[in-house]
XYZ file of N, CA and C in Angstrom:
618
model
N -44.326 -16.187 45.933
C -44.377 -17.594 45.101
C -43.107 -18.309 45.280
N -42.441 -17.741 45.850
C -41.500 -19.131 46.473
C -41.802 -19.908 47.552
N -42.572 -18.733 48.716
C -43.134 -19.756 49.937
C -44.629 -20.202 49.775
N -45.364 -20.327 48.584
C -46.443 -20.680 48.446
C -46.050 -22.238 47.654
N -44.705 -21.948 46.855
C -44.236 -23.451 46.578
C -43.863 -24.624 47.698
N -43.146 -24.007 48.315
C -42.582 -24.570 49.262
C -43.776 -25.092 50.329
N -44.907 -24.256 50.414
C -45.637 -24.979 51.104
C -46.670 -26.068 50.732
N -46.886 -25.949 49.401
C -47.282 -27.186 48.643
C -46.194 -28.489 48.796
N -45.058 -28.685 49.080
C -43.993 -29.672 49.043
C -44.747 -29.831 50.190
N -44.073 -29.168 51.391
C -44.443 -29.724 52.533
C -45.950 -30.323 52.473
N -47.315 -30.155 52.329
C -48.212 -30.664 52.403
C -48.179 -32.550 51.645
N -47.517 -32.167 50.031
C -47.607 -33.227 49.707
C -46.447 -34.252 50.478
N -45.342 -33.756 50.569
C -44.507 -34.764 51.203
C -45.253 -35.289 52.329
N -45.992 -34.545 53.391
C -46.319 -34.755 54.477
C -47.540 -35.846 54.757
N -47.743 -35.952 53.069
C -48.812 -37.442 52.929
C -47.837 -38.362 52.540
N -46.457 -38.404 52.085
C -46.105 -39.649 51.780
C -44.713 -39.890 52.338
N -44.296 -39.197 53.686
C -42.914 -39.458 53.890
C -43.722 -38.775 55.380
N -44.382 -40.464 56.200
C -44.648 -40.391 57.259
C -43.171 -40.379 58.643
N -42.372 -41.478 57.764
C -41.170 -41.824 58.566
C -40.268 -41.834 57.822
N -39.116 -41.270 57.698
C -38.006 -40.546 57.104
C -37.676 -42.141 56.912
N -37.227 -42.429 58.432
C -36.195 -44.228 58.408
C -36.691 -44.806 58.119
N -38.236 -44.984 56.953
C -38.312 -46.050 56.026
C -38.092 -45.793 54.954
N -38.087 -44.281 54.278
C -37.805 -44.700 52.974
C -36.630 -44.912 52.510
N -36.830 -45.543 50.999
C -35.877 -45.815 50.632
C -35.075 -45.292 49.839
N -33.439 -45.852 50.333
C -32.812 -44.305 49.477
C -31.701 -44.943 48.253
N -31.038 -44.028 48.033
C -29.998 -45.008 46.640
C -29.029 -45.439 48.220
N -28.367 -46.572 47.008
C -27.653 -48.044 47.356
C -25.816 -47.216 46.972
N -25.224 -46.933 47.981
C -23.659 -46.963 47.935
C -23.347 -47.233 49.499
N -21.638 -47.868 48.705
C -20.936 -47.822 50.020
C -19.668 -47.350 49.636
N -19.497 -46.696 51.297
C -18.113 -45.882 50.950
C -16.494 -46.339 51.090
N -16.408 -45.950 50.429
C -14.525 -46.030 50.009
C -13.477 -45.573 50.864
N -14.049 -44.042 50.671
C -13.016 -43.199 51.694
C -14.194 -41.883 52.562
N -13.271 -42.430 53.583
C -14.455 -41.022 54.370
C -12.895 -40.103 54.974
N -13.288 -38.748 54.664
C -12.776 -37.850 56.170
C -13.413 -36.595 56.671
N -14.228 -36.555 57.518
C -15.053 -35.959 58.243
C -16.538 -35.806 57.368
N -17.101 -34.849 56.510
C -17.981 -34.845 56.324
C -17.819 -35.219 54.849
N -16.827 -35.784 54.166
C -16.048 -35.390 53.108
C -16.415 -37.233 52.232
N -16.623 -37.966 51.744
C -16.468 -39.156 51.173
C -16.529 -39.475 49.786
N -16.178 -40.413 48.869
C -15.567 -41.300 48.197
C -16.746 -42.107 47.959
N -17.806 -42.431 47.347
C -18.805 -43.563 47.463
C -18.970 -44.371 45.925
N -19.216 -45.504 46.212
C -19.609 -46.106 44.604
C -21.101 -46.675 44.731
N -21.852 -46.021 43.872
C -23.015 -46.091 43.874
C -23.695 -47.252 43.042
N -24.535 -47.974 43.171
C -25.187 -49.000 42.404
C -26.050 -48.234 41.335
N -26.089 -48.951 40.198
C -27.280 -48.456 39.183
C -28.656 -48.293 39.413
N -29.116 -46.589 38.891
C -30.139 -46.734 39.538
C -31.482 -46.115 38.519
N -32.271 -45.832 38.469
C -33.287 -45.039 37.638
C -34.100 -44.044 38.099
N -34.013 -42.957 37.659
C -34.960 -41.771 38.206
C -35.973 -41.105 36.957
N -36.745 -40.705 37.462
C -37.872 -39.762 36.918
C -37.518 -38.513 37.190
N -37.454 -37.606 36.232
C -36.627 -36.407 35.739
C -37.777 -35.446 35.166
N -37.184 -34.228 35.796
C -38.174 -33.402 35.188
C -37.274 -31.709 34.816
N -37.362 -31.179 33.727
C -36.055 -29.945 33.597
C -37.013 -29.091 33.685
N -37.035 -28.136 34.628
C -37.394 -26.901 34.921
C -36.425 -25.802 34.228
N -36.995 -23.987 33.913
C -36.158 -23.234 34.243
C -36.350 -22.358 35.564
N -35.499 -21.257 35.679
C -35.710 -21.129 37.115
C -34.726 -20.821 37.564
N -34.716 -20.232 38.786
C -34.060 -19.472 39.838
C -33.433 -20.831 40.689
N -32.612 -21.324 41.267
C -31.702 -22.526 41.796
C -32.856 -22.707 42.786
N -33.021 -21.771 43.504
C -33.657 -22.112 45.140
C -35.943 -22.370 44.399
N -35.593 -21.877 43.392
C -37.121 -22.268 43.065
C -37.311 -23.635 42.029
N -35.943 -24.567 41.582
C -36.325 -25.241 41.030
C -37.211 -26.104 41.020
N -36.829 -26.683 42.133
C -37.715 -28.066 43.171
C -39.044 -27.481 42.859
N -39.687 -26.729 43.493
C -40.904 -26.398 43.262
C -41.809 -26.183 42.814
N -40.503 -26.087 41.435
C -41.777 -26.045 39.866
C -41.787 -27.372 39.656
N -40.674 -28.348 39.749
C -40.960 -29.673 39.140
C -41.768 -30.619 40.115
N -41.474 -30.415 41.138
C -42.541 -31.199 42.306
C -43.498 -31.967 42.147
N -44.632 -31.114 41.859
C -45.976 -31.364 41.566
C -45.765 -32.270 40.242
N -44.975 -32.278 39.545
C -45.029 -32.924 38.203
C -44.688 -33.979 38.164
N -43.458 -34.725 38.988
C -42.853 -35.875 39.341
C -43.660 -36.416 40.639
N -44.326 -35.355 41.852
C -45.566 -36.180 42.071
C -46.828 -36.904 41.732
N -47.117 -35.835 40.819
C -48.065 -36.568 40.150
C -48.103 -37.812 39.497
N -46.836 -38.072 38.897
C -45.995 -39.361 38.308
C -46.089 -40.533 38.932
N -45.328 -39.994 40.182
C -45.665 -41.482 41.334
C -47.033 -41.659 41.804
N -47.832 -40.805 41.558
C -49.257 -40.833 42.681
C -50.073 -41.517 41.366
N -49.783 -41.970 40.488
C -50.519 -42.688 39.683
C -50.682 -41.695 38.471
N -50.495 -41.116 37.804
C -50.696 -40.227 36.489
C -49.436 -40.943 35.946
N -50.059 -42.404 35.453
C -49.520 -42.671 34.599
C -49.964 -43.652 34.169
N -49.035 -44.364 32.759
C -50.129 -45.887 31.854
C -49.396 -46.952 32.589
N -49.610 -47.723 33.474
C -49.011 -49.138 33.885
C -49.066 -50.031 32.721
N -48.081 -50.567 33.161
C -47.817 -51.522 31.870
C -48.400 -53.079 32.879
N -48.714 -53.721 31.885
C -49.370 -54.955 32.725
C -49.421 -56.737 31.636
N -48.731 -57.417 32.033
C -48.826 -58.493 30.740
C -50.129 -59.367 31.451
N -50.368 -59.981 30.179
C -51.800 -60.396 30.613
C -51.755 -62.149 29.484
N -52.016 -62.357 30.184
C -52.067 -64.329 29.792
C -52.904 -64.234 28.511
N -52.508 -65.392 28.237
C -53.479 -65.569 26.183
C -54.621 -65.751 26.572
N -55.577 -65.195 26.385
C -56.769 -65.445 26.173
C -57.341 -65.208 25.066
N -58.897 -65.420 25.206
C -59.530 -64.947 23.256
C -61.064 -64.151 24.207
N -61.080 -62.692 24.198
C -60.318 -62.505 23.336
C -59.235 -62.132 24.043
N -57.655 -61.083 23.395
C -56.564 -60.561 24.114
C -56.863 -59.073 24.282
N -56.823 -58.960 25.341
C -56.995 -57.142 25.940
C -56.435 -56.726 27.344
N -56.742 -55.505 27.308
C -55.022 -54.766 27.720
C -55.759 -53.418 28.627
N -55.887 -53.510 29.611
C -56.266 -52.059 30.368
C -55.082 -51.888 31.121
N -55.237 -50.355 30.713
C -54.016 -49.612 31.719
C -54.447 -49.016 33.170
N -53.961 -49.605 34.010
C -54.164 -48.721 35.425
C -53.198 -48.054 36.093
N -53.728 -46.870 36.634
C -52.440 -46.384 37.568
C -51.570 -47.003 38.328
N -50.408 -46.373 38.676
C -50.032 -47.279 39.271
C -49.149 -46.173 40.446
N -49.331 -46.693 41.673
C -48.652 -45.629 42.921
C -47.080 -45.741 42.986
N -46.197 -44.986 42.821
C -44.797 -45.694 42.876
C -44.089 -44.517 44.426
N -43.462 -45.647 45.480
C -42.958 -45.593 46.480
C -42.126 -44.355 46.861
N -42.414 -42.961 47.517
C -41.028 -42.198 47.736
C -39.705 -42.674 48.039
N -38.916 -42.149 47.556
C -37.739 -42.755 48.001
C -36.453 -41.489 48.135
N -35.736 -41.954 48.767
C -34.776 -40.033 48.629
C -33.558 -40.734 48.367
N -32.530 -39.502 47.566
C -33.399 -37.972 47.775
C -33.639 -37.767 46.240
N -34.033 -36.782 47.033
C -34.716 -35.556 45.539
C -33.253 -35.028 45.032
N -33.237 -35.035 43.665
C -31.799 -34.713 43.404
C -31.984 -33.490 42.230
N -31.129 -32.615 42.379
C -30.811 -31.613 41.225
C -29.842 -31.340 41.096
N -29.878 -31.301 39.307
C -28.162 -30.882 38.859
C -29.256 -30.007 37.708
N -27.832 -29.097 37.125
C -28.126 -28.448 36.367
C -27.716 -28.619 35.049
N -28.946 -28.281 33.689
C -28.738 -28.652 32.576
C -29.163 -27.889 31.622
N -28.224 -26.971 31.360
C -28.115 -26.580 29.885
C -28.427 -24.846 31.058
N -29.615 -24.248 30.633
C -29.921 -23.519 31.102
C -30.970 -23.585 32.284
N -31.260 -24.476 32.812
C -31.912 -24.809 33.543
C -31.956 -26.137 34.481
N -32.664 -26.383 35.355
C -32.319 -27.389 36.541
C -33.250 -28.692 36.003
N -32.243 -29.760 36.414
C -33.015 -31.015 36.467
C -33.091 -31.609 37.591
N -34.220 -31.633 37.919
C -35.113 -32.328 39.462
C -35.440 -34.188 38.974
N -34.613 -34.463 40.038
C -35.587 -35.928 40.255
C -35.752 -36.381 41.177
N -36.427 -37.689 40.896
C -37.195 -38.813 41.966
C -36.666 -39.681 41.850
N -35.728 -40.483 42.694
C -35.316 -41.980 42.290
C -36.196 -42.792 42.631
N -36.155 -43.821 41.489
C -37.685 -45.176 41.462
C -36.999 -45.575 42.480
N -37.743 -46.559 42.939
C -37.424 -47.848 44.033
C -36.763 -49.037 43.075
N -35.538 -49.502 43.950
C -35.129 -50.443 43.393
C -35.162 -51.493 42.648
N -36.652 -51.755 43.047
C -37.301 -52.850 42.465
C -37.747 -53.239 41.236
N -37.661 -51.754 40.587
C -38.017 -51.400 38.852
C -37.153 -51.598 38.277
N -37.443 -51.492 37.105
C -36.705 -51.808 35.868
C -37.223 -50.973 35.344
N -36.571 -50.790 33.617
C -37.288 -49.653 32.810
C -38.201 -49.983 31.885
N -38.136 -51.373 31.854
C -39.231 -51.958 31.492
C -40.451 -52.221 32.244
N -40.537 -52.021 33.605
C -41.597 -52.444 34.365
C -42.079 -51.258 34.848
N -41.414 -50.125 35.301
C -42.053 -48.606 35.540
C -42.890 -48.599 34.232
N -44.175 -47.828 34.921
C -45.255 -47.250 34.188
C -44.608 -46.128 33.928
N -44.986 -45.887 32.448
C -44.540 -44.543 31.405
C -45.371 -43.308 31.930
N -45.153 -42.309 32.251
C -45.849 -41.225 32.890
C -46.785 -40.597 31.590
N -47.757 -40.069 32.010
C -48.778 -39.413 31.211
C -48.446 -38.143 31.066
N -47.323 -37.372 31.755
C -46.947 -36.360 31.503
C -45.334 -36.057 30.340
N -45.453 -35.752 29.415
C -44.193 -36.164 28.546
C -43.045 -35.374 29.034
N -43.384 -34.345 30.026
C -42.178 -33.905 30.663
C -41.051 -34.765 31.111
N -41.763 -35.648 32.002
C -41.302 -36.645 33.108
C -40.309 -37.555 32.071
N -38.845 -37.611 32.093
C -38.414 -38.573 31.866
C -37.613 -39.343 32.604
N -37.799 -40.931 32.418
C -37.265 -41.910 32.859
C -35.723 -42.197 32.679
N -34.449 -42.094 33.395
C -33.345 -42.303 33.178
C -32.601 -43.062 34.070
N -32.010 -44.027 32.896
C -30.724 -45.078 33.882
C -29.573 -44.518 34.520
N -29.420 -44.397 35.756
C -28.048 -44.099 36.126
C -27.090 -45.019 36.287
N -26.077 -45.269 35.477
C -25.307 -46.693 36.177
C -24.245 -46.286 37.079
N -23.690 -47.943 37.216
C -22.858 -47.572 38.708
C -22.270 -46.842 38.392
N -21.468 -45.931 39.276
C -20.387 -44.783 39.632
C -20.120 -44.654 40.770
N -18.870 -43.765 40.468
C -18.132 -43.164 41.912
C -18.565 -41.831 41.744
N -18.806 -41.114 43.045
C -19.235 -39.783 43.522
C -18.084 -39.545 44.312
N -17.871 -38.210 44.742
C -16.970 -37.476 45.677
C -18.355 -36.860 46.685
N -18.835 -37.062 47.762
C -19.823 -36.230 48.251
C -19.466 -35.894 49.644
N -20.563 -34.553 50.012
C -20.035 -33.646 51.234
C -21.794 -33.459 51.704
N -21.600 -33.845 53.031
C -22.773 -34.085 53.699
C -22.951 -32.573 54.811
N -24.029 -31.823 54.480
C -24.230 -31.138 55.329
C -25.650 -30.918 56.196
N -26.032 -30.282 57.147
C -27.150 -29.758 57.714
C -27.640 -28.155 57.407
N -28.963 -28.032 57.747
C -29.118 -26.765 57.044
C -30.067 -25.984 55.774
N -30.245 -24.724 56.111
C -31.226 -24.417 55.158
C -31.092 -24.636 53.822
N -32.201 -24.838 52.749
C -31.871 -25.006 51.134
C -31.624 -24.018 50.523
N -30.483 -23.219 50.627
C -30.334 -21.620 50.077
C -28.889 -21.913 49.301
N -29.270 -21.070 48.144
C -27.894 -21.392 47.218
C -26.406 -20.689 47.372
N -26.853 -20.077 48.788
C -25.379 -19.665 49.401
C -24.690 -20.943 49.844
N -25.418 -21.323 50.701
C -25.304 -22.529 51.658
C -24.886 -23.881 50.543
N -25.814 -24.047 49.211
C -24.763 -24.945 48.904
C -23.203 -24.515 47.794
N -23.269 -22.898 47.318
C -22.413 -23.164 46.858
C -21.044 -22.810 47.962
N -21.213 -22.662 49.118
C -20.393 -22.774 50.214
C -19.887 -24.034 50.577
N -20.508 -25.429 50.408
C -20.479 -26.196 50.459
C -20.134 -27.544 49.490
N -20.098 -26.642 48.179
C -19.518 -27.111 46.648
C -18.142 -26.878 46.900
N -18.156 -25.378 46.902
C -16.900 -25.092 46.959
C -15.917 -25.946 47.857
N -16.035 -26.500 49.364
C -15.621 -27.193 50.038
C -15.155 -28.142 49.354
N -16.253 -28.796 48.901
C -15.973 -30.364 48.271
C -14.927 -30.253 47.188
N -15.368 -29.205 46.199
C -14.009 -29.305 45.262
C -12.930 -28.866 45.626
N -12.553 -28.197 46.556
C -11.125 -27.775 46.789
C -10.509 -29.551 47.423
N -11.338 -30.265 48.330
C -11.281 -31.545 48.380
C -10.638 -32.627 47.361
N -11.555 -32.482 46.516
C -11.397 -32.685 45.419
C -10.369 -32.951 44.223
N -9.483 -31.467 44.431
C -8.221 -31.209 44.157
C -7.484 -31.898 44.779
N -7.337 -31.564 46.143
C -6.283 -32.275 46.707
C -5.734 -33.573 46.827
N -7.236 -34.301 46.567
C -7.209 -36.024 46.126
C -7.092 -36.651 45.511
N -6.658 -35.461 44.415
C -6.471 -35.831 42.704
C -7.702 -36.559 41.756
N -9.033 -35.964 42.385
C -10.180 -36.694 41.896
C -10.874 -35.504 40.654
N -10.918 -36.332 39.586
C -11.996 -35.563 38.650
C -12.761 -35.650 38.329
N -13.629 -34.901 38.815
C -15.164 -34.925 37.921
C -14.981 -34.687 36.695
N -16.546 -35.631 36.433
C -16.840 -36.124 35.261
C -18.374 -35.818 35.048
N -18.973 -35.044 35.587
C -20.317 -34.393 35.546
C -20.257 -33.487 36.644
N -21.432 -33.412 36.175
C -22.239 -32.344 36.719
C -22.379 -32.600 38.663
N -22.786 -31.329 39.364
C -23.001 -31.474 40.336
C -24.082 -31.641 40.778
N -24.567 -32.855 41.930
C -26.171 -32.949 41.998
C -26.247 -32.414 43.557
N -27.773 -31.758 44.078
C -28.110 -31.318 45.321
C -28.762 -32.164 45.231
N -28.442 -33.014 46.414
C -29.181 -34.002 47.149
C -29.811 -33.694 48.013
N -31.204 -33.861 48.916
C -32.323 -33.496 49.888
C -32.704 -35.035 50.709
N -32.623 -35.107 51.374
C -33.357 -36.158 52.161
C -34.421 -35.865 53.153
N -34.818 -34.808 53.349
C -35.783 -34.309 54.494
C -36.946 -33.627 53.688
N -38.087 -33.773 54.094
C -39.453 -32.932 53.658
C -39.345 -31.577 54.135
N -39.675 -30.209 53.953
C -38.917 -29.335 53.943
C -39.800 -28.632 55.490
N -40.558 -29.439 55.849
C -41.147 -29.354 57.534
C -40.055 -29.484 58.608
N -39.554 -30.329 57.971
C -38.181 -30.643 58.979
C -37.128 -29.517 59.435
N -36.896 -29.230 60.766
C -36.382 -28.258 60.949
C -35.084 -28.294 60.278
N -34.657 -26.827 60.155
C -33.379 -26.853 59.255
C -31.806 -26.950 59.987
N -31.926 -27.291 61.182
C -30.483 -27.958 61.796
C -30.629 -29.511 61.788
N -31.961 -29.961 61.592
C -32.043 -31.625 61.348
C -31.834 -31.899 60.152
N -31.836 -31.204 58.884
C -31.900 -31.626 57.213
C -30.693 -32.399 57.298
N -30.938 -33.389 56.346
C -29.465 -34.150 55.498
C -29.440 -33.161 54.035
N -28.379 -32.801 53.870
C -28.498 -32.050 52.591
C -27.033 -32.568 52.345
N -26.592 -32.980 50.597
C -25.410 -33.470 50.276
C -25.115 -32.661 48.640
N -23.818 -32.933 48.174
C -23.467 -32.250 47.264
C -22.945 -33.667 46.529
N -23.326 -34.025 45.453
C -22.419 -35.333 44.990
C -22.027 -34.650 43.538
N -20.869 -35.189 43.196
C -20.061 -34.952 41.951
C -19.632 -36.202 41.861
N -20.180 -36.972 40.925
C -19.355 -37.949 39.792
C -17.941 -38.103 39.120
N -17.035 -38.808 39.614
C -15.533 -38.622 39.376
C -14.782 -39.357 38.709
N -14.219 -39.784 37.755
C -13.566 -41.123 36.967
C -13.246 -41.839 38.297
N -13.328 -43.347 37.705
C -13.194 -44.415 38.121
C -10.676 -44.108 38.586
N -10.710 -44.611 39.184
C -9.268 -44.772 39.242
C -8.697 -46.285 39.624
């Protein structure tokens, strides 16, 4: 089942990510950098999020189709219509550009998987998802400690780099104020040694 899920992701991403360098990314500035470790200042953003049950490595596969369907047009677009007689409104599906990263964080007993929405949208202009399991959520401006690494999308690699990040945060006196987010920037067909993976932990302002 896991292999089939990742195959689905690869096929879908192949349709929307022809040039990774052209994909809009989360906006941030780096205030501290030490090798692969950073402190970042993130701008506000909006994500479309789905909470799923299952193992760490299966969560994104379970959520991806639902999120991809939303940005592909399974939504009710909001449209402003000039005042006429009669007044009418027609809901048109709207396609939303793919962005990066795809985020994953623990939520209760499950995992919250998210797509960042393009910065051109607000909560008022984003189309409403047809699927009620897709939730639009605002993320305010915040600081985060980050570690960047390449390699396979395995739980073992995630835990290894999470431990490195947490040890560095302790040495720097940084306090976590949220759950770690596993961020991935590449399609599954990207060779493992070329993948950009990150772990982000929200931290308190100093």
